[in-house]
Amino acid sequence: MNDFLSPDDISNLISLLIKKNKLWEEKNVRIFFISNKFAGCFTNKKLSRHYKKIINFTQKEIASLPDYANSVSTKVFTTEYSGHGKDLANAIIAEFIGTFEPESECIIVSAGGDGTSLEMQTTVYTAAQSEPKKMEMVKNHITLLRLPLGTGNDGTDGHCLEETIELLKGPLKLQNACALKIYPEGSHTSEDLQRLGKNPAKYCNPDFKAPWYCFNIASIGLDAYVVYMTNSVKKKLPGNFYHLCVPLSGLVYDKDFPTGNAKIELFDKDGIKTEEVNAPITLVAVGASGHRVYGGGHKVLPNEHNVCITPKVSLPRLIRDNHQFIDGSFVGTDLASLHSAEKVRISYDQAILLQADGEVAMLCKEDFPIVIEKTEPCIRIITSSNNLA
């Protein structure tokens, strides 16, 4: 028997968990899996075997539980090229709408890494904005499940597969979640970037273009550079090198991206400016809500506030105190300040990197100010009904 994980293993487990959860009682559920064969769950042999054991154990554990769904059907797709996840998600939406019947439900599952998850969520969100019919279906009949099968797992439903399984075994509810929309108020040209000595292709995916969407945390500064470094290392050596890349990034970050001065304006839901911060920065992170973590459980937004501003920090202190951004103990210190905002406008006088759920983009000073704003709740996700939030 093959002891390595396959997309079919994942689909078999998820369909079984869905079938046996009362949330889908008397529903006809159609599950579509978008998998990426280069995700950590498939390329890392140790992780692949570990997940395979978990899946086999869970299937035996829940096999005798009663079925609640009327029917569950599955289709598994594997991405074959850049942008294929977008094409698949659009085709899934069109197929489901074209064959929709009462009592039918659609679940689109991201079975890959952060890139697969972001591409799926962005496609579903933008499809909903394109016409009223798609908006109604996305908000009321199409559910997204974001499996933590990569090495980063930003904004997934559970930080690891075990957590996702426990979530799907328990009492569930559906809710519509906000996204973050990120866009520059300025504009740049390729000549601007060349003049600044920056090669955007070195740092980012050329297909990741504004406006950008994010469903967990967007950030600019050192944090985005760490993501770039981590992604670069993963291309050559699969694994999670975040902790290694933090000090390495600190050593070269100021050379690649000299510190500039930032003006950070925070606005409430009525568009009224509530705060303004002017300072050299190490990073600014904005979440779709508070209580957000990066992959691996790093608590950069550990409470109800959704904005973290870290002023310029020396490399020795960054290395010494980085653990405080992992466990959230920086709260109340001078390492960073936490704020709440529906919209953030950032002005900056240097080139800098932006990351949105693990994808990186280059910003030059002509892009600024950039805006990061919460959207209206749209995409439908699964949460525990024991969660009072």
GROMACS .gro file of C-alpha atoms in nm:
model
  389
    1MET     CA    1   0.000   0.000   0.000
    2ASN     CA    2   0.128   0.344  -0.090
    3ASP     CA    3   0.200   0.532   0.233
    4PHE     CA    4   0.230   0.875   0.066
    5LEU     CA    5  -0.054   1.123   0.063
    6SER     CA    6  -0.256   1.176  -0.255
    7PRO     CA    7  -0.534   1.421  -0.348
    8ASP     CA    8  -0.778   1.128  -0.351
    9ASP     CA    9  -0.689   1.049   0.013
   10ILE     CA   10  -0.780   1.405   0.107
   11SER     CA   11  -1.104   1.404  -0.092
   12ASN     CA   12  -1.215   1.073   0.062
   13LEU     CA   13  -1.165   1.205   0.415
   14ILE     CA   14  -1.327   1.545   0.361
   15SER     CA   15  -1.630   1.397   0.184
   16LEU     CA   16  -1.675   1.153   0.473
   17LEU     CA   17  -1.651   1.431   0.733
   18ILE     CA   18  -1.901   1.645   0.540
   19LYS     CA   19  -2.144   1.355   0.500
   20LYS     CA   20  -2.145   1.292   0.875
   21ASN     CA   21  -2.188   1.650   0.996
   22LYS     CA   22  -2.537   1.778   1.078
   23LEU     CA   23  -2.463   2.113   0.915
   24TRP     CA   24  -2.538   1.948   0.578
   25GLU     CA   25  -2.841   1.750   0.694
   26GLU     CA   26  -3.067   1.662   0.397
   27LYS     CA   27  -2.842   1.856   0.159
   28ASN     CA   28  -2.699   1.738  -0.172
   29VAL     CA   29  -2.335   1.842  -0.138
   30ARG     CA   30  -2.098   1.874  -0.432
   31ILE     CA   31  -1.733   1.904  -0.330
   32PHE     CA   32  -1.466   2.031  -0.569
   33PHE     CA   33  -1.099   1.994  -0.475
   34ILE     CA   34  -0.829   2.218  -0.622
   35SER     CA   35  -0.497   2.052  -0.540
   36ASN     CA   36  -0.138   2.153  -0.607
   37LYS     CA   37   0.105   1.863  -0.645
   38PHE     CA   38   0.394   2.089  -0.538
   39ALA     CA   39   0.243   2.169  -0.197
   40GLY     CA   40   0.435   2.065   0.114
   41CYS     CA   41   0.187   1.788   0.197
   42PHE     CA   42   0.288   1.606  -0.123
   43THR     CA   43   0.656   1.701  -0.164
   44ASN     CA   44   0.771   1.659   0.198
   45LYS     CA   45   0.794   1.282   0.252
   46LYS     CA   46   0.778   1.299   0.630
   47LEU     CA   47   0.477   1.531   0.627
   48SER     CA   48   0.307   1.327   0.353
   49ARG     CA   49   0.335   1.003   0.549
   50HIS     CA   50   0.222   1.175   0.869
   51TYR     CA   51  -0.092   1.313   0.704
   52LYS     CA   52  -0.166   0.978   0.540
   53LYS     CA   53  -0.165   0.810   0.882
   54ILE     CA   54  -0.394   1.076   1.026
   55ILE     CA   55  -0.638   1.037   0.738
   56ASN     CA   56  -0.647   0.657   0.763
   57PHE     CA   57  -0.703   0.673   1.139
   58THR     CA   58  -0.981   0.933   1.112
   59GLN     CA   59  -1.167   0.741   0.842
   60LYS     CA   60  -1.178   0.432   1.063
   61GLU     CA   61  -1.276   0.640   1.364
   62ILE     CA   62  -1.581   0.805   1.205
   63ALA     CA   63  -1.692   0.528   0.966
   64SER     CA   64  -1.975   0.408   1.192
   65LEU     CA   65  -2.120   0.754   1.259
   66PRO     CA   66  -2.460   0.827   1.099
   67ASP     CA   67  -2.483   1.002   0.762
   68TYR     CA   68  -2.670   1.334   0.755
   69ALA     CA   69  -2.624   1.462   0.400
   70ASN     CA   70  -2.859   1.323   0.136
   71SER     CA   71  -2.567   1.283  -0.101
   72VAL     CA   72  -2.203   1.386  -0.137
   73SER     CA   73  -2.021   1.388  -0.471
   74THR     CA   74  -1.659   1.484  -0.531
   75LYS     CA   75  -1.438   1.603  -0.815
   76VAL     CA   76  -1.061   1.639  -0.777
   77PHE     CA   77  -0.862   1.878  -0.995
   78THR     CA   78  -0.485   1.928  -1.000
   79THR     CA   79  -0.336   2.260  -1.108
   80GLU     CA   80  -0.104   2.229  -1.407
   81TYR     CA   81   0.008   2.587  -1.474
   82SER     CA   82   0.020   2.933  -1.323
   83GLY     CA   83  -0.334   3.068  -1.297
   84HIS     CA   84  -0.492   2.724  -1.340
   85GLY     CA   85  -0.649   2.750  -0.994
   86LYS     CA   86  -0.830   3.064  -1.107
   87ASP     CA   87  -0.955   2.893  -1.422
   88LEU     CA   88  -1.074   2.592  -1.222
   89ALA     CA   89  -1.254   2.801  -0.961
   90ASN     CA   90  -1.436   3.001  -1.229
   91ALA     CA   91  -1.537   2.680  -1.408
   92ILE     CA   92  -1.663   2.530  -1.081
   93ILE     CA   93  -1.877   2.836  -1.007
   94ALA     CA   94  -2.022   2.831  -1.359
   95GLU     CA   95  -2.098   2.458  -1.343
   96PHE     CA   96  -2.264   2.481  -1.003
   97ILE     CA   97  -2.480   2.780  -1.098
   98GLY     CA   98  -2.573   2.619  -1.429
   99THR     CA   99  -2.690   2.296  -1.262
  100PHE     CA  100  -2.820   2.441  -0.933
  101GLU     CA  101  -3.117   2.272  -0.770
  102PRO     CA  102  -3.291   2.330  -0.436
  103GLU     CA  103  -3.108   2.165  -0.144
  104SER     CA  104  -2.779   2.160  -0.337
  105GLU     CA  105  -2.463   2.298  -0.178
  106CYS     CA  106  -2.115   2.353  -0.321
  107ILE     CA  107  -1.788   2.329  -0.127
  108ILE     CA  108  -1.465   2.436  -0.298
  109VAL     CA  109  -1.163   2.295  -0.118
  110SER     CA  110  -0.812   2.433  -0.146
  111ALA     CA  111  -0.585   2.127  -0.116
  112GLY     CA  112  -0.246   2.288  -0.158
  113GLY     CA  113  -0.033   2.567  -0.017
  114ASP     CA  114  -0.089   2.936   0.049
  115GLY     CA  115  -0.076   3.024  -0.320
  116THR     CA  116  -0.349   2.777  -0.412
  117SER     CA  117  -0.568   2.899  -0.126
  118LEU     CA  118  -0.522   3.267  -0.212
  119GLU     CA  119  -0.592   3.207  -0.581
  120MET     CA  120  -0.912   3.016  -0.501
  121GLN     CA  121  -1.043   3.274  -0.254
  122THR     CA  122  -0.958   3.571  -0.475
  123THR     CA  123  -1.132   3.412  -0.774
  124VAL     CA  124  -1.448   3.334  -0.578
  125TYR     CA  125  -1.454   3.683  -0.425
  126THR     CA  126  -1.404   3.864  -0.757
  127ALA     CA  127  -1.661   3.641  -0.928
  128ALA     CA  128  -1.914   3.744  -0.664
  129GLN     CA  129  -1.846   4.111  -0.738
  130SER     CA  130  -1.903   4.061  -1.111
  131GLU     CA  131  -2.281   4.007  -1.111
  132PRO     CA  132  -2.573   3.975  -0.863
  133LYS     CA  133  -2.645   3.608  -0.939
  134LYS     CA  134  -2.290   3.503  -0.857
  135MET     CA  135  -2.294   3.717  -0.544
  136GLU     CA  136  -2.611   3.544  -0.422
  137MET     CA  137  -2.465   3.198  -0.487
  138VAL     CA  138  -2.127   3.276  -0.332
  139LYS     CA  139  -2.283   3.420  -0.018
  140ASN     CA  140  -2.550   3.155   0.029
  141HIS     CA  141  -2.458   2.829  -0.145
  142ILE     CA  142  -2.083   2.814  -0.215
  143THR     CA  143  -1.860   2.741   0.084
  144LEU     CA  144  -1.479   2.759   0.092
  145LEU     CA  145  -1.266   2.514   0.289
  146ARG     CA  146  -0.899   2.608   0.314
  147LEU     CA  147  -0.692   2.305   0.412
  148PRO     CA  148  -0.356   2.358   0.588
  149LEU     CA  149  -0.150   2.140   0.354
  150GLY     CA  150   0.141   2.372   0.276
  151THR     CA  151   0.436   2.487   0.485
  152GLY     CA  152   0.299   2.832   0.574
  153ASN     CA  153  -0.076   2.780   0.613
  154ASP     CA  154  -0.177   3.145   0.642
  155GLY     CA  155  -0.550   3.189   0.698
  156THR     CA  156  -0.639   2.821   0.667
  157ASP     CA  157  -0.917   2.645   0.855
  158GLY     CA  158  -0.688   2.514   1.126
  159HIS     CA  159  -0.312   2.555   1.159
  160CYS     CA  160  -0.255   2.187   1.084
  161LEU     CA  161  -0.459   1.900   0.940
  162GLU     CA  162  -0.539   1.767   1.287
  163GLU     CA  163  -0.705   2.097   1.380
  164THR     CA  164  -0.909   2.100   1.059
  165ILE     CA  165  -1.031   1.746   1.123
  166GLU     CA  166  -1.135   1.835   1.478
  167LEU     CA  167  -1.320   2.139   1.340
  168LEU     CA  168  -1.511   1.931   1.084
  169LYS     CA  169  -1.599   1.665   1.343
  170GLY     CA  170  -1.765   1.918   1.572
  171PRO     CA  171  -2.077   2.135   1.557
  172LEU     CA  172  -2.041   2.385   1.273
  173LYS     CA  173  -2.192   2.705   1.141
  174LEU     CA  174  -2.147   2.903   0.821
  175GLN     CA  175  -2.055   3.270   0.813
  176ASN     CA  176  -1.966   3.527   0.552
  177ALA     CA  177  -1.619   3.672   0.601
  178CYS     CA  178  -1.453   3.998   0.500
  179ALA     CA  179  -1.150   4.022   0.275
  180LEU     CA  180  -0.885   4.291   0.248
  181LYS     CA  181  -0.858   4.489  -0.074
  182ILE     CA  182  -0.518   4.647  -0.137
  183TYR     CA  183  -0.453   4.902  -0.408
  184PRO     CA  184  -0.212   5.187  -0.484
  185GLU     CA  185  -0.345   5.539  -0.514
  186GLY     CA  186  -0.033   5.623  -0.712
  187SER     CA  187   0.103   5.446  -1.020
  188HIS     CA  188   0.443   5.340  -1.144
  189THR     CA  189   0.605   5.240  -1.470
  190SER     CA  190   0.877   4.990  -1.547
  191GLU     CA  191   1.111   5.287  -1.595
  192ASP     CA  192   1.046   5.397  -1.236
  193LEU     CA  193   1.148   5.057  -1.106
  194GLN     CA  194   1.460   5.046  -1.320
  195ARG     CA  195   1.557   5.393  -1.199
  196LEU     CA  196   1.521   5.273  -0.843
  197GLY     CA  197   1.745   4.978  -0.918
  198LYS     CA  198   1.467   4.731  -0.838
  199ASN     CA  199   1.378   4.421  -1.034
  200PRO     CA  200   1.018   4.329  -0.947
  201ALA     CA  201   1.053   3.984  -1.108
  202LYS     CA  202   1.325   3.900  -0.853
  203TYR     CA  203   1.092   3.951  -0.561
  204CYS     CA  204   0.742   3.865  -0.674
  205ASN     CA  205   0.507   3.674  -0.900
  206PRO     CA  206   0.444   3.894  -1.207
  207ASP     CA  207   0.087   3.759  -1.223
  208PHE     CA  208   0.015   3.895  -0.873
  209LYS     CA  209  -0.114   4.236  -0.977
  210ALA     CA  210  -0.314   4.516  -0.815
  211PRO     CA  211  -0.572   4.534  -0.686
  212TRP     CA  212  -0.457   4.263  -0.450
  213TYR     CA  213  -0.689   4.067  -0.222
  214CYS     CA  214  -0.604   3.910   0.107
  215PHE     CA  215  -0.810   3.695   0.344
  216ASN     CA  216  -0.587   3.679   0.650
  217ILE     CA  217  -0.303   3.932   0.689
  218ALA     CA  218  -0.140   4.183   0.454
  219SER     CA  219   0.184   4.355   0.549
  220ILE     CA  220   0.463   4.574   0.420
  221GLY     CA  221   0.824   4.589   0.529
  222LEU     CA  222   1.055   4.332   0.684
  223ASP     CA  223   0.775   4.082   0.726
  224ALA     CA  224   0.714   4.077   0.349
  225TYR     CA  225   1.089   4.041   0.291
  226VAL     CA  226   1.093   3.738   0.523
  227VAL     CA  227   0.813   3.586   0.314
  228TYR     CA  228   1.016   3.652  -0.003
  229MET     CA  229   1.323   3.488   0.153
  230THR     CA  230   1.123   3.191   0.282
  231ASN     CA  231   0.959   3.136  -0.058
  232SER     CA  232   1.300   3.158  -0.228
  233VAL     CA  233   1.449   2.893   0.001
  234LYS     CA  234   1.146   2.664  -0.039
  235LYS     CA  235   1.194   2.657  -0.417
  236LYS     CA  236   1.531   2.490  -0.366
  237LEU     CA  237   1.475   2.302  -0.038
  238PRO     CA  238   1.116   2.218   0.066
  239GLY     CA  239   1.034   2.291   0.428
  240ASN     CA  240   0.938   2.567   0.670
  241PHE     CA  241   1.236   2.799   0.708
  242TYR     CA  242   1.055   3.098   0.858
  243HIS     CA  243   1.258   3.102   1.181
  244LEU     CA  244   1.586   3.080   0.987
  245CYS     CA  245   1.483   3.351   0.743
  246VAL     CA  246   1.399   3.608   1.013
  247PRO     CA  247   1.763   3.673   1.120
  248LEU     CA  248   1.895   3.618   0.766
  249SER     CA  249   1.648   3.874   0.631
  250GLY     CA  250   1.742   4.119   0.905
  251LEU     CA  251   2.107   4.101   0.798
  252VAL     CA  252   2.041   4.210   0.438
  253TYR     CA  253   1.704   4.384   0.449
  254ASP     CA  254   1.831   4.738   0.511
  255LYS     CA  255   2.080   4.701   0.227
  256ASP     CA  256   1.810   4.597  -0.022
  257PHE     CA  257   1.541   4.828   0.116
  258PRO     CA  258   1.676   5.132   0.305
  259THR     CA  259   1.441   5.249   0.579
  260GLY     CA  260   1.203   5.527   0.483
  261ASN     CA  261   0.950   5.734   0.671
  262ALA     CA  262   0.589   5.624   0.682
  263LYS     CA  263   0.265   5.810   0.738
  264ILE     CA  264  -0.004   5.564   0.845
  265GLU     CA  265  -0.363   5.690   0.855
  266LEU     CA  266  -0.637   5.482   1.016
  267PHE     CA  267  -1.008   5.522   0.932
  268ASP     CA  268  -1.328   5.386   1.086
  269LYS     CA  269  -1.629   5.235   0.906
  270ASP     CA  270  -1.767   5.584   0.832
  271GLY     CA  271  -1.445   5.693   0.663
  272ILE     CA  272  -1.346   5.920   0.951
  273LYS     CA  273  -0.975   5.933   1.031
  274THR     CA  274  -0.920   5.814   1.385
  275GLU     CA  275  -0.540   5.805   1.413
  276GLU     CA  276  -0.223   5.900   1.231
  277VAL     CA  277   0.123   5.756   1.296
  278ASN     CA  278   0.438   5.910   1.148
  279ALA     CA  279   0.759   5.709   1.196
  280PRO     CA  280   1.031   5.499   1.032
  281ILE     CA  281   0.890   5.146   1.028
  282THR     CA  282   1.003   4.785   1.040
  283LEU     CA  283   0.664   4.655   0.934
  284VAL     CA  284   0.292   4.731   0.921
  285ALA     CA  285   0.049   4.436   0.931
  286VAL     CA  286  -0.327   4.459   0.869
  287GLY     CA  287  -0.570   4.172   0.928
  288ALA     CA  288  -0.917   4.108   0.793
  289SER     CA  289  -1.007   4.104   1.164
  290GLY     CA  290  -0.833   4.079   1.497
  291HIS     CA  291  -0.718   3.750   1.650
  292ARG     CA  292  -0.519   3.663   1.337
  293VAL     CA  293  -0.203   3.456   1.311
  294TYR     CA  294   0.050   3.377   1.044
  295GLY     CA  295   0.120   3.021   0.938
  296GLY     CA  296   0.264   2.822   1.227
  297GLY     CA  297   0.054   3.018   1.475
  298HIS     CA  298   0.263   3.337   1.495
  299LYS     CA  299   0.047   3.584   1.685
  300VAL     CA  300   0.110   3.915   1.513
  301LEU     CA  301  -0.253   4.020   1.582
  302PRO     CA  302  -0.320   3.846   1.915
  303ASN     CA  303  -0.629   4.039   2.028
  304GLU     CA  304  -0.929   4.225   1.886
  305HIS     CA  305  -0.715   4.487   1.706
  306ASN     CA  306  -0.645   4.429   1.337
  307VAL     CA  307  -0.348   4.662   1.276
  308CYS     CA  308   0.007   4.614   1.405
  309ILE     CA  309   0.268   4.890   1.358
  310THR     CA  310   0.630   4.810   1.439
  311PRO     CA  311   0.866   5.109   1.438
  312LYS     CA  312   1.228   5.073   1.332
  313VAL     CA  313   1.391   4.793   1.535
  314SER     CA  314   1.763   4.715   1.549
  315LEU     CA  315   1.880   4.377   1.422
  316PRO     CA  316   2.008   4.257   1.765
  317ARG     CA  317   1.672   4.334   1.923
  318LEU     CA  318   1.484   4.179   1.633
  319ILE     CA  319   1.672   3.853   1.680
  320ARG     CA  320   1.640   3.866   2.059
  321ASP     CA  321   1.271   3.956   2.076
  322ASN     CA  322   1.126   3.791   1.765
  323HIS     CA  323   0.967   3.523   1.987
  324GLN     CA  324   0.732   3.793   2.118
  325PHE     CA  325   0.568   3.811   1.775
  326ILE     CA  326   0.525   3.434   1.784
  327ASP     CA  327   0.351   3.414   2.122
  328GLY     CA  328   0.194   3.761   2.115
  329SER     CA  329   0.382   3.883   2.424
  330PHE     CA  330   0.488   4.207   2.248
  331VAL     CA  331   0.151   4.355   2.353
  332GLY     CA  332   0.214   4.646   2.590
  333THR     CA  333   0.582   4.681   2.496
  334ASP     CA  334   0.753   4.937   2.274
  335LEU     CA  335   0.817   4.672   2.008
  336ALA     CA  336   0.485   4.740   1.836
  337SER     CA  337   0.151   4.910   1.880
  338LEU     CA  338  -0.191   4.765   1.803
  339HIS     CA  339  -0.483   4.957   1.651
  340SER     CA  340  -0.824   4.900   1.493
  341ALA     CA  341  -0.929   5.026   1.151
  342GLU     CA  342  -1.164   4.955   0.863
  343LYS     CA  343  -0.923   5.125   0.622
  344VAL     CA  344  -0.551   5.202   0.638
  345ARG     CA  345  -0.373   5.446   0.407
  346ILE     CA  346   0.005   5.420   0.402
  347SER     CA  347   0.240   5.680   0.253
  348TYR     CA  348   0.609   5.591   0.218
  349ASP     CA  349   0.912   5.750   0.054
  350GLN     CA  350   1.106   5.437  -0.046
  351ALA     CA  351   1.059   5.114  -0.239
  352ILE     CA  352   0.926   4.835  -0.016
  353LEU     CA  353   0.772   4.488  -0.042
  354LEU     CA  354   0.408   4.398   0.020
  355GLN     CA  355   0.289   4.050   0.112
  356ALA     CA  356  -0.070   3.930   0.107
  357ASP     CA  357  -0.133   3.580   0.243
  358GLY     CA  358   0.211   3.466   0.135
  359GLU     CA  359   0.227   3.629  -0.210
  360VAL     CA  360   0.476   3.913  -0.256
  361ALA     CA  361   0.455   4.229  -0.468
  362MET     CA  362   0.698   4.516  -0.519
  363LEU     CA  363   0.593   4.870  -0.433
  364CYS     CA  364   0.796   5.172  -0.540
  365LYS     CA  365   0.750   5.518  -0.395
  366GLU     CA  366   0.533   5.624  -0.690
  367ASP     CA  367   0.274   5.364  -0.579
  368PHE     CA  368   0.209   5.544  -0.254
  369PRO     CA  369  -0.014   5.608  -0.083
  370ILE     CA  370  -0.153   5.255  -0.081
  371VAL     CA  371  -0.486   5.165   0.074
  372ILE     CA  372  -0.568   4.846   0.264
  373GLU     CA  373  -0.939   4.827   0.338
  374LYS     CA  374  -1.185   4.569   0.465
  375THR     CA  375  -1.454   4.461   0.221
  376GLU     CA  376  -1.813   4.379   0.299
  377PRO     CA  377  -1.858   4.018   0.422
  378CYS     CA  378  -1.884   3.795   0.118
  379ILE     CA  379  -1.706   3.459   0.097
  380ARG     CA  380  -1.871   3.185   0.301
  381ILE     CA  381  -1.653   2.987   0.539
  382ILE     CA  382  -1.696   2.714   0.800
  383THR     CA  383  -1.646   2.790   1.169
  384SER     CA  384  -1.717   2.611   1.493
  385SER     CA  385  -2.061   2.681   1.637
  386ASN     CA  386  -1.889   2.678   1.979
  387ASN     CA  387  -1.705   2.993   1.869
  388LEU     CA  388  -1.896   3.291   2.006
  389ALA     CA  389  -1.713   3.543   1.780
   0.00000   0.00000   0.00000
